[in-house]
Amino acid sequence: MTQRVKKQLALLNAREYRNRRADPPMDPKEADERFEETMMGEAQRFCYAVSCEKEAVFYGEDLFGFNRYCKGAISRGNFGNVVIDYAKILKSGLCGILDDVKRNRAHADAYANEFYDAIETFYAACFDICDTYRSAARKNGNDRLASALEQVPRHPARDYYEALVMLRFLSYILRLNRCTLLPLGRFDVYMKPYYNASIAKGVTREEILELTELFFISINFDTDLYIGIQKGDNGQSLVLGGCDREGNEVFGELSEICLKASEELCLIDPKINIRVNKSTPISLYERGTKLTKQGLGFPQYTNDDIAIPYLTSLGYELEDARDYAMAACWELIASGCGADTPNRHRVVFPEVVDIATRLDLVECKSFDEFLSRVDQRLEAHCNNLMKKYPSTYNDRTDATLLSSFISPCIERGRDAKNGGAKYFNVGFHGAGISTAADSLCAIKEGVFERGEFSAEELVSAIKANFEGYDEILKKVLSYPKMGNNDDRADSMGAFLMEKAVKYIHGKPTPSGGVFRLGTGSAMGYVTFADKIGATADGRLAGTPFASSFSPSPIAKLRGPLSNIKSFTKFDMRKICNGGPFTIEIHDTVFRNEEGEKKVAMLIKTFIDREGHQMQINAVNRDVLLDARDNPDKYPNLIVRVWGWSGYFVELEKPYQDHIISRTEFTV
Amino acid sequence: MRGRIFSIEEFATFDGPGIRTTVFLKGCPLKCTWCHNPEGQSFSAEYVRSPNGCLACGACIAHAARRADGSLLLTEASKNACPRELVRLCGEDVEVGELCERILSNSDIFHSTGGGVTFSGGDPLGQSEFLLACLSYLNGKTHRTVQTCGYASKDVFLRVLDHCEYMLFDLKIMDRAAHLAYCGVDNAIIHENYSALVRSGVDFVTRVPLIPGVTDTAENMEAIARFISGLGVQYIELLPYNSMAGSKYGSLLREYKPRFDPKRKLCWGSDIFKHYGIVSKKM
Ligand code: SF4
Ligand code: SF4
């Protein structure tokens, strides 16, 4: 890390810069009233926001600028979480896009002209703020930035630095226009020409690394103003590797530099995703594991062998499927031409099973009969979700500026929400699959196969949150659970997923797209779990489900190998909207190269077995503190203590404290 | 045939090459004062209690029995008495075939990563017939590693060597009297077995637990270096002691009495090993 990077990082981490921001001059509610909900109204609102940003703000020896002048409480936009066409914007500049607008005016209808007028108004304000920064940079003696701003954003970027300035600028204006979740897409693909140009000009790889690090730092400024569901949920995910539109592997020097930058900085943004496939060499996983070791919870791996066929099966063209990127968390989205809404609703599997248990189980004479009731309720649940999706979007607000960056909105003269984008599909999460599968398994084993208790007894036990039903609770807890490579539980998961796929995958949406299904939970594993009482698997009321595609938190597991086998039994090619298999590994495992290599082998094993997506967490202090106070939540947290491993919750408190103190510096 | 184990760990990361499952066999002929796995020392199954969520109500103690030396021992009655179900039996009897099939359920993963199974303990040679039965069962099916302190009759040791591809061999204290004092047994047989291992051609790694003031002294390191380099060994792994070694004693109602100062700084002896042409690696 160079001195300059260190200084900027210190500035960021000190957070004092936040105190200097001016109070919001504009109340978003007031603005909502003042500006019409038309495309032009949106543009005018943006012009106003730009005018509130009175001065250029630089921090330290800032090479990028575009920091917020005012606190400007920006109400959350309602459109975002798409990957804009970075390649095109870098290649043509905003003036190039305006040329496209002019050309397309020739055959424009009234709607298109309104759209184009708005874009021109937006861009004029963009140029204003750009000029503010350019003259301020010149005045401050920041000639490098000033010169770059003579080229970008108006004109095409010519080298790596100019391209980065363009990205910083785009992020600034889009967020000023209320777009909260803003993924960075396939950085090592669209930045490669500019990287090559700089290298050809004699820029060294060390200089590229420094620039990349400074850029990564810059996108962490002001993130407190753009909060998604939680702090840190700002969608700045970045994808590395995978194949290009022609099918050739792209992971290369620049990808390597990004990993290194992320590893050195230990910042939450950008969140790194790596695309892999069965031919990915172990060395890449080893490289990624060095980043995992930092305890940030990424990189996240996504398997091209599953993702690409999944997307083509939904109607994405092969080239677009190969060019997929990540939305804010883990959802697959098309690069530059998609307006997919990848997380519209959730199939809550445990809720379906729970309702069937409480209402239908007692009447059922056989397990098969019960399963068919579950199936009926699942179908109704899925249909209901699909019905909830509105047939048209009236709330066009906030889509206009973003749409000018999504293909082929300009050509079509339509914003992304109204038919401008090539893809307009709708994704559903699939939450709590393990809890649902374990519950089915418990019913099958306990009521029908072993006859250890009756359906009535089980239902009463669940209704009583198992209070006074200790024997039944003990039994259901002892039955097979997903995550132990036991077909009795895993087959239940397969049943539920297969059926949900049947009801959702590829079904048409009212607005011309298709529905997609995934295995993510987002915050649903807590929020939905709260709404459901105790479940048949022995989960007590108030206990969360697993996060995304993972064993239930109450399952006592054999270990990571059985766990991986359990979760790689299903054909994921039809249920790959996103939602990773998540595994926690204590960071002491990463303490030397041998441990790191084995973690890499574990990830490769998951991918080679056709797992779709994986997240590995080197467990950190916060989790451990929580585990100390709530041991029941973490029965399977394994810690390497010395030459041996143990369950964290089984250690005595002083030793737990010791391990916690050891993790102090990992994050 | 049945044997007694106390844990199976999938994805054991420091117990040999590749991705491995480690099986911990109960019982050890040694009594190292620093032992980090006290529940592995006794050959019998024992009740242990988990400290987390403990109400300190004393019900388990009220139902405890006394060992010959007067110390307390948790019993089945303790288990039944605990309101939080924190007392459990440590030590499970398993059939050779059942255990091996469970291990082999992941043999495809072992195969693709160059891994396999590791038998550890306690000391797995303490249940030598069971160990040999498992090793024979697994012959040709997966890569077999044995982790041992080397205290076994020559005959047993050679038979085990014959049935494994890899050995992790612990050397502790070279001085006979000190070894007897800290580990409870004479070390002559350990050294003989070690020599046999080196001669056998079976792949192995030598490991030394660094115990402050006990095994990490200049004299001991020098003696180890001289001994192994005399046999032509040029690589050694050093496992640092840390103060958590005593964490499980309370669960057994035992007191951790290491008889050395656990807080003393460790010596790594890299120079000593280097002097003897040995590469030493910190684990
Ligand atoms: S282990 Fe159980 S019985 Fe013993 S003191 Fe704790 S809560 Fe009471
Ligand atoms: S040899 Fe290992 S298991 Fe046996 S007493 Fe010594 S440290 Fe414990």
Coordinates of C-alpha atoms and ligand atoms in Angstrom, one line a residue, chain B residues 49-50 53-61 78 81-87, ligand 1:
Chain B
R49 CA -20.8 -31.2 30.9
S50 CA -20.9 -28.3 28.6
G53 CA -26.1 -22.2 29.6
C54 CA -25.1 -23.8 32.9
L55 CA -27.2 -22.5 35.8
A56 CA -24.5 -23.6 38.4
C57 CA -27.4 -25.4 40.2
G58 CA -25.0 -28.1 41.3
A59 CA -27.5 -30.9 40.5
C60 CA -24.9 -32.8 38.4
I61 CA -22.3 -32.6 41.2
S78 CA -25.9 -36.4 36.7
A81 CA -30.4 -34.4 36.8
C82 CA -29.2 -31.6 34.7
P83 CA -32.2 -29.3 33.9
R84 CA -30.4 -27.9 30.9
E85 CA -29.3 -31.2 29.4
L86 CA -25.7 -30.1 29.4
V87 CA -24.3 -33.4 30.5
Ligands
SF4_1 S1 -24.3 -28.7 34.2 FE1 -26.5 -28.8 34.5 S2 -26.8 -29.8 36.5 FE2 -24.7 -29.2 36.4 S3 -24.6 -27.2 37.4 FE3 -24.9 -26.8 35.2 S4 -27.1 -26.7 34.9 FE4 -26.8 -27.6 36.9

